Amino acid sequence: MIRPLHPLIYFRRNPARVAPLVFVIMLAVMLVACVVTIVDSIRLTIYTLYGYNRYLTGLTPRNALDIPSDQVERIRKLPQLGALYPAHSYQVLIKTIFGKMPFPIFGLSPEGRQMLLERSHVRLIAGRMPREGQPEAAISDDVARNLKVPLGGVLANPNSLDDYTPVPIRLVGLLHGPVWLGITSKSEVDKTSPYSCIGYLAFAPNASPNAQRALDRAIERAVDHTQVRVWRFADLVHETESALSNLYLILNLAIGIIVFAIAFVCGLLANIYFSQRLPEVAMLAAIGYHRGFLLRRALGEVCLYCVCGWILGGLLTIGTLWVIRAVFLAPKGLLLDIFDPTAFMFTLPLPLTIALFALATIAFRLASLDPVSIIERR
């Protein structure tokens, strides 16, 4: 049985007064979480699009068309190296929330393609692997949806301004996994591409992330950086976070304004509802309940509607983002994480600030409360 002065009693007896506060908090949580999730989709897209870099170290020439043989020999002698495969690639542009991004279709030997798929935890789910020496490719299913290319269709066309391939490339296989990949035959790229720029993909002896990071560092120390560009996952993370830092600064400022505005509105509503209950509060004070108890009771009520608003706002956010992803983004191969933990972390200041602001206004009213004069006016 609930105690007569329990904060939950106010909820049960006054749903019409509680509902507006909960509704405002719920909408504010949904607004903040949706905005942060959409912004975070930029990071998610980059790490999915180029996430294969976690499992390999990329090498491309600098100031030349080929990596010098002496630099390749330095890498081959590293004890941290497991396998080194030459790579010659095509590129297509895919559409993302923030514009078009280049997507590489790696031209590798059959052994290199198998290693790349195994290390990236990507598998073939439809069709077949490209044949050696043929203008064929297999790409991730999300990329195929993004490009609107069916299995068996032309993936890249030399007539398209978004494709960098000298011959039509046919899609013969669909891949699926935590990262996006595109693979084709290296001998085909060597035969048709006018660019003789050959790079390498370096793999650690085993699939351990620590082993791959050790290989990253070893290659970074071994090569001449005027002749070789080293592509490491750590560099990708650094560049992504650096590029997004200003965007998140603007986002933090916007969320700060939203939090202050919502907290001010909810504080005013809480103060209005508290003013309407002054006779009840005055009666409790007159019969001996001290102001500390009354303030704790008010805090309990405020916390209850903040928690309810945050939970309902979270559920509304998940439902809204699910609809956005299913209806608008997934058919286009665009990414959105509806359970993004960062988004929900950004909403935590909302209930906390609202509770503190509402409590401050109520505490100010309690400090000047004169129960006798209030009861006499009744």
Coordinates of C-alpha atoms in Angstrom, one line a residue:
M1 CA 0.0 0.0 0.0
I2 CA 1.3 3.5 -0.9
R3 CA 1.8 6.0 1.9
P4 CA -0.7 8.9 1.7
L5 CA 2.2 11.4 1.2
H6 CA 4.1 9.3 -1.3
P7 CA 5.1 11.3 -4.4
L8 CA 3.3 8.7 -6.6
I9 CA 0.0 9.8 -5.1
Y10 CA 0.2 13.1 -7.0
F11 CA 0.6 11.2 -10.2
R12 CA -2.4 9.0 -9.6
R13 CA -4.7 11.9 -8.6
N14 CA -3.5 14.6 -11.0
P15 CA -2.8 12.9 -14.4
A16 CA -4.0 16.1 -16.3
R17 CA -1.2 18.1 -14.6
V18 CA 1.5 15.5 -14.9
A19 CA 0.8 14.7 -18.6
P20 CA 2.0 18.1 -20.0
L21 CA 5.3 18.0 -18.1
V22 CA 5.9 14.4 -19.1
F23 CA 5.0 15.2 -22.7
V24 CA 7.3 18.2 -23.0
I25 CA 10.2 16.1 -21.6
M26 CA 9.4 13.2 -23.9
L27 CA 9.4 15.5 -27.0
A28 CA 12.7 17.1 -25.9
V29 CA 14.4 13.8 -25.4
M30 CA 13.2 12.6 -28.8
L31 CA 14.4 15.8 -30.5
V32 CA 17.9 15.7 -28.9
A33 CA 18.3 11.9 -29.5
C34 CA 17.2 12.0 -33.1
V35 CA 19.5 14.9 -34.0
V36 CA 22.5 13.2 -32.3
T37 CA 21.8 9.9 -33.9
I38 CA 21.6 11.5 -37.4
V39 CA 24.8 13.3 -36.8
D40 CA 26.4 10.1 -35.5
S41 CA 25.4 8.4 -38.7
I42 CA 28.3 10.3 -40.3
R43 CA 30.8 8.5 -38.1
L44 CA 28.9 5.2 -38.5
T45 CA 29.0 5.6 -42.3
I46 CA 32.8 6.3 -42.4
Y47 CA 33.7 3.4 -40.1
T48 CA 31.5 1.1 -42.1
L49 CA 32.7 2.3 -45.5
Y50 CA 36.4 2.3 -44.6
G51 CA 36.2 -0.1 -41.6
Y52 CA 38.1 -2.8 -43.4
N53 CA 41.2 -0.7 -42.4
R54 CA 40.8 -2.3 -38.9
Y55 CA 42.0 -5.6 -40.4
L56 CA 44.8 -4.5 -42.7
T57 CA 47.4 -1.8 -43.3
G58 CA 47.1 -0.1 -46.6
L59 CA 50.1 1.1 -48.6
T60 CA 50.1 3.5 -51.6
P61 CA 52.9 5.3 -53.4
R62 CA 53.7 9.0 -52.9
N63 CA 55.3 11.2 -55.5
A64 CA 55.5 8.3 -57.9
L65 CA 53.3 5.7 -59.6
D66 CA 54.8 2.7 -57.7
I67 CA 56.2 1.9 -54.3
P68 CA 59.9 1.5 -54.7
S69 CA 61.1 -2.1 -54.5
D70 CA 63.5 -1.3 -51.6
Q71 CA 60.5 -0.1 -49.6
V72 CA 58.5 -3.2 -50.4
E73 CA 61.5 -5.4 -49.2
R74 CA 61.7 -3.5 -45.9
I75 CA 58.1 -4.4 -45.3
R76 CA 58.5 -8.0 -46.3
K77 CA 61.3 -8.4 -43.8
L78 CA 59.2 -7.2 -40.8
P79 CA 58.6 -10.0 -38.3
Q80 CA 55.1 -8.5 -37.6
L81 CA 54.1 -9.2 -41.2
G82 CA 51.8 -12.2 -42.0
A83 CA 51.0 -11.6 -45.7
L84 CA 51.4 -8.8 -48.3
Y85 CA 49.2 -8.6 -51.4
P86 CA 49.5 -6.2 -54.3
A87 CA 46.3 -4.3 -54.9
H88 CA 45.1 -2.4 -58.0
S89 CA 41.7 -0.8 -57.6
Y90 CA 38.7 0.7 -59.3
Q91 CA 36.5 3.3 -57.6
V92 CA 32.9 4.3 -57.6
L93 CA 31.1 7.1 -55.7
I94 CA 28.3 6.1 -53.3
K95 CA 25.7 8.4 -51.8
T96 CA 25.8 9.2 -48.0
I97 CA 23.9 11.5 -45.8
F98 CA 26.7 14.0 -46.1
G99 CA 27.4 13.7 -49.8
K100 CA 29.2 11.3 -52.2
M101 CA 32.2 9.3 -50.9
P102 CA 34.7 7.2 -52.9
F103 CA 34.3 3.4 -52.5
P104 CA 37.2 1.3 -53.6
I105 CA 36.8 -2.0 -55.4
F106 CA 40.0 -3.9 -54.6
G107 CA 41.6 -5.7 -57.4
L108 CA 43.4 -8.6 -55.6
S109 CA 44.6 -12.1 -56.4
P110 CA 42.2 -14.9 -55.3
E111 CA 44.4 -15.5 -52.2
G112 CA 44.3 -11.8 -51.3
R113 CA 40.5 -11.6 -51.8
Q114 CA 40.0 -14.6 -49.5
M115 CA 42.3 -13.1 -46.8
L116 CA 40.5 -9.8 -47.0
L117 CA 37.1 -11.4 -46.6
E118 CA 38.1 -13.6 -43.7
R119 CA 39.8 -10.9 -41.8
S120 CA 36.9 -8.5 -42.3
H121 CA 34.3 -11.1 -41.3
V122 CA 32.5 -10.6 -44.6
R123 CA 30.9 -13.5 -46.4
L124 CA 29.3 -14.1 -49.8
I125 CA 25.5 -14.2 -49.4
A126 CA 24.3 -14.2 -53.1
G127 CA 25.8 -14.9 -56.5
R128 CA 29.4 -15.9 -56.8
M129 CA 33.0 -14.5 -56.6
P130 CA 34.4 -12.6 -59.6
R131 CA 36.3 -14.8 -62.1
E132 CA 40.0 -14.1 -62.6
G133 CA 40.7 -11.8 -65.6
Q134 CA 37.0 -10.9 -66.1
P135 CA 35.3 -7.4 -65.6
E136 CA 33.3 -8.6 -62.6
A137 CA 33.0 -7.6 -59.0
A138 CA 31.3 -8.6 -55.7
I139 CA 30.3 -5.8 -53.3
S140 CA 28.4 -5.5 -50.0
D141 CA 24.6 -5.7 -50.3
D142 CA 24.2 -2.2 -48.7
V143 CA 26.4 -0.7 -51.4
A144 CA 24.4 -2.4 -54.1
R145 CA 21.2 -0.9 -52.7
N146 CA 22.9 2.5 -52.4
L147 CA 23.9 2.3 -56.1
K148 CA 20.6 0.7 -57.1
V149 CA 22.4 -2.1 -58.9
P150 CA 20.8 -5.5 -59.0
L151 CA 22.7 -8.8 -59.0
G152 CA 23.8 -9.3 -62.6
G153 CA 23.6 -5.6 -63.5
V154 CA 26.4 -3.2 -64.4
L155 CA 28.0 -1.9 -61.3
A156 CA 30.4 0.6 -62.8
N157 CA 30.2 2.2 -66.3
P158 CA 32.9 4.3 -68.0
N159 CA 30.2 6.7 -69.2
S160 CA 29.2 7.6 -65.6
L161 CA 30.9 10.6 -63.9
D162 CA 30.7 8.8 -60.6
D163 CA 32.6 5.7 -61.7
Y164 CA 36.4 5.4 -62.3
T165 CA 36.5 2.3 -64.5
P166 CA 37.6 2.1 -68.1
V167 CA 35.3 -0.9 -68.9
P168 CA 31.8 -1.9 -67.6
I169 CA 32.0 -3.9 -64.5
R170 CA 29.2 -6.4 -63.8
L171 CA 28.0 -7.2 -60.3
V172 CA 28.1 -11.0 -59.8
G173 CA 28.2 -11.4 -56.0
L174 CA 26.7 -9.8 -52.9
L175 CA 28.7 -9.6 -49.7
H176 CA 27.5 -9.0 -46.1
G177 CA 29.4 -8.2 -42.9
P178 CA 30.2 -5.5 -40.4
V179 CA 32.1 -3.4 -43.0
W180 CA 31.6 -2.6 -46.7
L181 CA 33.8 -4.3 -49.3
G182 CA 34.2 -4.4 -53.0
I183 CA 36.5 -7.0 -54.7
T184 CA 37.4 -7.7 -58.3
S185 CA 40.2 -9.5 -60.2
K186 CA 43.6 -7.7 -60.0
S187 CA 44.6 -9.1 -63.4
E188 CA 41.5 -7.5 -64.9
V189 CA 42.4 -4.1 -63.4
D190 CA 46.0 -4.4 -64.5
K191 CA 44.8 -5.2 -68.0
T192 CA 42.3 -2.4 -68.4
S193 CA 43.2 0.5 -66.0
P194 CA 45.2 3.4 -67.5
Y195 CA 46.7 4.0 -64.0
S196 CA 49.7 1.9 -63.1
C197 CA 49.5 3.0 -59.4
I198 CA 49.9 -0.2 -57.5
G199 CA 49.4 -0.4 -53.7
Y200 CA 49.6 -3.2 -51.1
L201 CA 47.5 -4.6 -48.4
A202 CA 49.5 -5.9 -45.4
F203 CA 48.0 -8.4 -42.9
A204 CA 49.3 -9.5 -39.5
P205 CA 50.1 -13.2 -39.0
N206 CA 46.8 -13.7 -37.1
A207 CA 43.4 -11.9 -36.8
S208 CA 44.2 -10.4 -33.4
P209 CA 43.6 -6.6 -33.3
N210 CA 46.8 -6.2 -31.3
A211 CA 48.8 -8.0 -33.9
Q212 CA 47.4 -5.7 -36.7
R213 CA 48.1 -2.6 -34.6
A214 CA 51.7 -3.8 -34.0
L215 CA 52.1 -4.3 -37.8
D216 CA 50.7 -0.7 -38.3
R217 CA 53.4 0.7 -36.0
A218 CA 56.2 -1.4 -37.5
I219 CA 55.4 -0.4 -41.1
E220 CA 55.1 3.3 -40.0
R221 CA 58.6 3.1 -38.6
A222 CA 60.1 1.1 -41.5
V223 CA 59.1 3.0 -44.6
D224 CA 60.2 6.3 -46.1
H225 CA 57.1 8.6 -45.9
T226 CA 58.2 10.6 -48.9
Q227 CA 57.7 7.5 -51.0
V228 CA 55.0 5.5 -49.2
R229 CA 51.7 6.5 -47.7
V230 CA 50.6 4.3 -44.8
W231 CA 46.9 3.9 -44.3
R232 CA 46.2 2.9 -40.6
F233 CA 42.9 2.6 -38.8
A234 CA 44.2 4.9 -36.0
D235 CA 44.7 7.6 -38.6
L236 CA 41.2 7.1 -39.9
V237 CA 39.8 7.5 -36.4
H238 CA 41.9 10.6 -35.8
E239 CA 40.9 12.2 -39.0
T240 CA 37.2 11.4 -38.5
E241 CA 37.1 12.8 -35.0
S242 CA 39.0 15.9 -36.1
A243 CA 36.7 16.5 -39.0
L244 CA 33.6 16.1 -36.7
S245 CA 34.9 18.1 -33.8
N246 CA 33.4 21.4 -35.0
L247 CA 30.1 19.8 -35.9
Y248 CA 29.9 18.3 -32.4
L249 CA 30.8 21.8 -30.9
I250 CA 27.8 23.3 -32.8
L251 CA 25.7 20.3 -31.7
N252 CA 26.6 20.8 -28.0
L253 CA 25.7 24.5 -28.2
A254 CA 22.4 23.7 -29.8
I255 CA 21.6 21.0 -27.2
G256 CA 22.6 23.3 -24.4
I257 CA 20.1 25.9 -25.7
I258 CA 17.4 23.2 -26.0
V259 CA 18.1 21.9 -22.5
F260 CA 18.0 25.4 -21.0
A261 CA 14.7 26.3 -22.8
I262 CA 13.0 23.1 -21.9
A263 CA 14.2 23.3 -18.3
F264 CA 12.9 26.8 -18.0
V265 CA 9.5 25.9 -19.4
C266 CA 9.2 22.8 -17.1
G267 CA 10.4 24.8 -14.1
L268 CA 7.7 27.4 -14.8
L269 CA 5.1 24.6 -15.1
A270 CA 6.2 23.0 -11.9
N271 CA 6.1 26.3 -10.1
I272 CA 2.6 27.0 -11.5
Y273 CA 1.3 23.6 -10.4
F274 CA 3.0 24.0 -7.0
S275 CA 1.3 27.4 -6.6
Q276 CA -2.0 25.8 -7.2
R277 CA -1.3 23.3 -4.4
L278 CA -0.2 25.9 -1.8
P279 CA -3.2 25.3 0.5
E280 CA -2.3 21.6 0.6
V281 CA 1.4 22.4 1.3
A282 CA 0.5 25.0 3.9
M283 CA -1.8 22.6 5.7
L284 CA 1.1 20.0 5.8
A285 CA 3.4 22.7 7.1
A286 CA 0.9 23.9 9.7
I287 CA 0.5 20.4 11.2
G288 CA 4.2 19.9 11.7
Y289 CA 5.9 18.8 8.4
H290 CA 9.1 20.7 8.1
R291 CA 10.2 22.4 4.9
G292 CA 12.9 19.8 4.3
F293 CA 10.3 17.0 4.1
L294 CA 8.1 19.1 1.8
L295 CA 11.0 19.9 -0.5
R296 CA 12.0 16.2 -0.7
R297 CA 8.4 15.3 -1.5
A298 CA 8.4 17.9 -4.3
L299 CA 11.8 16.6 -5.5
G300 CA 10.4 13.0 -5.6
E301 CA 7.4 14.2 -7.8
V302 CA 9.7 16.1 -10.1
C303 CA 12.1 13.1 -10.4
L304 CA 9.2 10.8 -11.2
Y305 CA 7.9 12.9 -14.1
C306 CA 11.5 13.4 -15.4
V307 CA 12.1 9.7 -15.3
C308 CA 8.8 8.9 -17.0
G309 CA 9.4 11.6 -19.6
W310 CA 12.9 10.3 -20.3
I311 CA 11.8 6.6 -20.6
L312 CA 8.8 7.5 -22.9
G313 CA 11.0 9.8 -24.9
G314 CA 13.6 7.1 -25.4
L315 CA 10.8 4.7 -26.6
L316 CA 9.4 7.4 -28.9
T317 CA 12.9 8.0 -30.3
I318 CA 13.5 4.4 -31.1
G319 CA 10.1 4.1 -32.8
T320 CA 10.7 7.3 -34.8
L321 CA 14.2 6.4 -35.9
W322 CA 13.1 2.9 -36.8
V323 CA 10.5 4.4 -39.2
I324 CA 13.0 6.8 -40.6
R325 CA 15.5 4.0 -41.2
A326 CA 13.0 1.5 -42.6
V327 CA 11.2 4.0 -44.9
F328 CA 13.7 6.5 -46.0
L329 CA 17.3 5.3 -45.4
A330 CA 17.6 1.5 -45.6
P331 CA 16.1 1.3 -49.2
K332 CA 18.9 3.7 -50.3
G333 CA 21.7 1.9 -48.4
L334 CA 22.1 4.7 -45.9
L335 CA 23.1 3.8 -42.3
L336 CA 21.4 4.8 -39.0
D337 CA 21.9 3.2 -35.6
I338 CA 18.6 3.5 -33.8
F339 CA 20.2 2.3 -30.5
D340 CA 23.1 4.7 -30.6
P341 CA 24.3 5.0 -27.0
T342 CA 25.8 8.4 -27.6
A343 CA 22.4 9.8 -28.5
F344 CA 20.9 8.7 -25.2
M345 CA 23.9 10.0 -23.3
F346 CA 23.3 13.4 -24.8
T347 CA 19.7 13.3 -23.4
L348 CA 20.7 12.7 -19.8
P349 CA 21.3 16.5 -19.0
L350 CA 17.6 17.1 -19.9
P351 CA 16.0 15.3 -16.9
L352 CA 18.8 16.4 -14.6
T353 CA 18.6 20.1 -15.5
I354 CA 14.8 20.1 -15.5
A355 CA 14.8 18.5 -12.0
L356 CA 17.3 21.0 -10.6
F357 CA 15.6 24.0 -12.2
A358 CA 12.1 22.9 -11.0
L359 CA 13.5 22.2 -7.5
A360 CA 15.1 25.6 -7.3
T361 CA 11.8 27.4 -8.1
I362 CA 9.9 25.3 -5.6
A363 CA 12.6 25.7 -2.9
F364 CA 12.4 29.5 -3.4
R365 CA 8.6 29.4 -2.9
L366 CA 9.0 27.2 0.2
A367 CA 11.6 29.5 1.7
S368 CA 9.0 32.3 1.9
L369 CA 6.0 30.1 2.7
D370 CA 3.7 31.4 5.5
P371 CA 1.2 28.6 6.1
V372 CA -1.0 30.6 8.5
S373 CA -1.7 33.4 6.1
I374 CA -2.4 31.0 3.3
I375 CA -4.9 29.0 5.4
E376 CA -6.6 32.2 6.6
R377 CA -7.1 33.4 3.0
R378 CA -8.9 30.1 2.3

